[in-house]
Amino acid sequence: MTELLRLENLTKTFLKSGEKITVLRGVDLSIGLNESISIIGKSGSGKSTFLQILGLLDRPTDGKIFMENQEVFSLPSSRIDRLRNKSIGFIFQFHHLLPDHSALQNVMMPLIIGGESAGHAQSEASMLLEKVGLGNRIYHKPGELSGGEQQRVAIARALVAKPKLILADEPTGNLDPATSDLIMGLLLSLSLDLGGTLVMVTHNTVLAQKCQRMLRLENGTFKEESC
């Protein structure tokens, strides 16, 4: 499998009330292109922190991250920002949709910010909303959509720029089991279709096992679990 990400000696520590807390301890990990990986572990184990570092929203205390053999944190801040905007898609438990914008406008936003024309952005966003089953709801605003529909809009928004890396932090955490299963299926099938690598944090072991690999974060290190 072609490697997308390589982590070498990744370490992250915090100071809390004068006490040093280590959530990542010298992590070495290889993540392949078009691979799906779930991250499980106890609350406070550092799962979301790990995702923030992968998404270039936070920096490790020590260690390196290579994306397609390029060490990302050695790049200038402007290049890191561009890499994040062009190559990484984020999905969170709470969708963070713009309430005064339609589903279509929300999904178009990453392409517009990236400098694409409004016509191209609208075409791509419409096509992806059709794929997530919202072709007849594209002009509805978030408040007019159910929780599951809003999360499908959030997935379409994260994937519309065809990112190489898709990061999902508890994407089904506030949904009922049936809707969670539907959202997970969409996320896996779309990331595969679009050629992206999915790394997902979840507390739901049943959903985690749907990924190709499942990793447990415990005491700052990862342990491979069987799916």
XYZ file of C-alpha atoms in Angstrom:
227
model
C 0.000 0.000 0.000
C 1.274 3.482 -0.878
C 2.162 5.432 2.257
C 0.394 8.758 2.840
C 1.585 9.563 6.365
C 4.575 8.500 8.425
C 4.923 9.448 12.078
C 8.308 9.249 13.743
C 8.785 9.526 17.516
C 5.655 11.671 17.846
C 5.438 13.047 21.369
C 2.996 15.471 22.972
C 3.139 16.777 26.533
C 1.087 19.361 28.426
C 1.632 21.236 31.655
C -1.445 21.130 33.871
C -1.329 22.723 37.322
C 2.453 22.465 37.192
C 2.309 18.747 36.349
C 3.707 17.367 33.086
C 1.175 15.166 31.287
C 2.256 13.067 28.299
C -0.502 11.941 25.942
C 1.702 10.703 23.070
C 4.952 8.841 23.816
C 7.274 8.438 20.857
C 4.624 7.168 18.438
C 5.878 5.555 15.214
C 3.098 4.857 12.736
C 2.589 4.433 8.999
C -0.788 5.257 7.402
C -1.514 4.198 3.838
C -3.263 6.015 1.032
C -6.984 5.129 0.872
C -6.771 3.314 4.212
C -9.427 3.577 6.934
C -8.270 3.633 10.563
C -10.281 3.996 13.758
C -8.789 5.283 17.008
C -10.345 4.106 20.269
C -9.388 4.630 23.903
C -10.549 6.083 27.201
C -11.698 9.685 27.551
C -8.680 11.914 28.123
C -6.263 9.452 26.540
C -5.252 11.960 23.839
C -7.315 10.759 20.863
C -8.583 14.199 19.872
C -5.151 15.734 20.486
C -3.676 13.167 18.111
C -6.250 14.099 15.474
C -5.504 17.817 15.932
C -1.806 17.148 15.300
C -2.552 15.017 12.221
C -4.736 17.856 10.966
C -1.891 20.360 11.447
C -3.994 22.332 13.945
C -1.506 21.619 16.746
C 2.189 20.819 16.861
C 3.860 17.873 18.586
C 6.286 18.509 21.412
C 8.764 16.283 19.607
C 8.880 14.027 16.565
C 8.002 14.393 12.905
C 5.081 13.893 10.542
C 5.764 13.157 6.881
C 2.983 13.512 4.313
C 3.980 11.890 1.031
C 7.601 11.991 2.269
C 7.525 15.713 3.050
C 8.148 16.691 6.678
C 5.198 18.991 7.253
C 6.234 20.927 10.355
C 9.474 22.014 8.696
C 7.413 24.001 6.170
C 6.646 27.726 6.524
C 3.315 28.518 8.222
C 1.771 29.637 4.936
C 2.602 26.275 3.316
C 1.194 24.391 6.311
C -2.041 26.416 6.062
C -2.296 25.668 2.341
C -1.636 21.970 2.894
C -4.345 21.861 5.567
C -6.856 23.659 3.376
C -6.168 21.659 0.215
C -5.361 18.175 1.491
C -7.218 17.659 4.786
C -10.951 17.411 5.459
C -12.415 17.613 8.980
C -15.634 16.120 10.357
C -16.645 16.672 13.982
C -19.355 15.412 16.328
C -21.022 18.816 16.081
C -21.271 19.749 12.435
C -20.507 23.509 12.731
C -22.575 24.347 9.663
C -23.260 28.000 8.857
C -26.893 28.418 10.017
C -27.835 31.164 7.547
C -26.478 29.266 4.525
C -28.178 26.453 2.615
C -26.774 22.936 2.510
C -25.436 23.719 -0.950
C -23.722 26.919 0.169
C -22.168 25.160 3.178
C -20.688 22.428 0.993
C -19.453 24.936 -1.605
C -17.541 26.927 1.025
C -14.201 25.019 1.044
C -13.944 25.307 -2.751
C -14.809 29.013 -2.738
C -12.205 29.645 -0.017
C -9.734 27.636 -2.100
C -10.221 29.984 -5.037
C -12.500 27.851 -7.228
C -15.190 29.527 -9.332
C -18.738 29.651 -7.973
C -19.977 27.583 -10.924
C -17.470 24.784 -10.345
C -18.061 24.843 -6.575
C -21.828 24.590 -7.063
C -21.495 21.698 -9.512
C -19.173 19.701 -7.210
C -21.249 20.431 -4.094
C -24.516 19.448 -5.804
C -23.016 16.169 -7.002
C -21.737 15.263 -3.547
C -25.000 16.182 -1.818
C -26.730 13.864 -4.287
C -24.316 11.088 -3.286
C -25.143 11.496 0.416
C -28.873 11.339 -0.368
C -29.696 15.031 -0.022
C -30.244 15.944 -3.657
C -33.742 17.187 -2.822
C -32.621 19.175 0.245
C -29.789 21.282 -1.146
C -31.542 24.613 -0.592
C -32.586 23.815 2.991
C -30.770 25.544 5.828
C -29.324 23.491 8.735
C -32.258 24.322 11.012
C -34.592 22.688 8.496
C -32.616 19.423 8.483
C -32.507 16.528 10.953
C -29.339 15.770 12.921
C -28.425 12.949 10.561
C -29.027 15.139 7.520
C -26.874 17.902 8.985
C -24.047 15.436 9.537
C -24.360 14.261 5.931
C -23.951 17.893 4.838
C -20.862 18.110 7.053
C -19.432 14.978 5.425
C -20.071 16.399 1.952
C -18.383 19.660 2.969
C -15.332 17.794 4.281
C -15.005 15.722 1.108
C -15.904 18.241 -1.594
C -12.285 19.275 -2.228
C -11.284 15.574 -2.507
C -8.773 15.740 0.391
C -6.095 13.099 0.711
C -6.677 12.891 4.464
C -10.106 12.850 6.146
C -10.156 13.288 9.921
C -13.344 12.489 11.836
C -13.690 13.159 15.572
C -16.685 11.255 17.002
C -18.687 11.905 13.793
C -21.684 9.886 15.027
C -21.445 10.739 18.723
C -24.772 12.587 18.947
C -26.786 10.358 16.597
C -29.031 7.361 17.254
C -27.635 3.879 16.441
C -29.449 3.462 13.105
C -28.404 6.907 11.865
C -24.861 6.335 13.158
C -24.605 3.166 11.099
C -25.865 4.991 8.003
C -23.423 7.890 8.466
C -20.512 5.495 9.024
C -21.349 3.594 5.851
C -21.479 6.825 3.861
C -18.196 8.023 5.294
C -16.367 4.800 4.470
C -17.794 4.401 0.971
C -17.258 8.034 -0.032
C -13.704 8.225 1.300
C -12.915 5.043 -0.641
C -14.569 6.344 -3.815
C -12.749 9.679 -3.623
C -9.373 8.106 -2.853
C -8.955 9.600 0.619
C -7.482 8.151 3.795
C -9.879 8.140 6.768
C -8.699 8.429 10.377
C -11.606 8.418 12.820
C -11.796 8.810 16.589
C -14.784 7.041 18.137
C -15.939 5.546 21.422
C -18.174 3.116 19.512
C -16.285 -0.156 19.080
C -18.903 -1.588 16.697
C -18.409 1.341 14.313
C -14.643 1.292 14.854
C -14.510 -2.309 13.651
C -15.901 -1.272 10.261
C -12.538 0.352 9.455
C -9.656 -1.625 7.976
C -7.507 -1.030 11.073
C -8.392 -0.292 14.690
C -5.839 1.270 17.021
C -6.205 1.682 20.778
C -4.477 4.691 22.338
C -3.369 3.810 25.843
C -0.633 5.343 27.991
C 0.551 7.433 25.070
C 1.129 4.592 22.620
C -0.942 2.743 20.035
C -1.841 -0.924 20.131
C -3.234 -2.625 17.037
C -6.571 -4.312 17.741
C -8.323 -6.900 15.603
C -11.353 -5.653 13.651
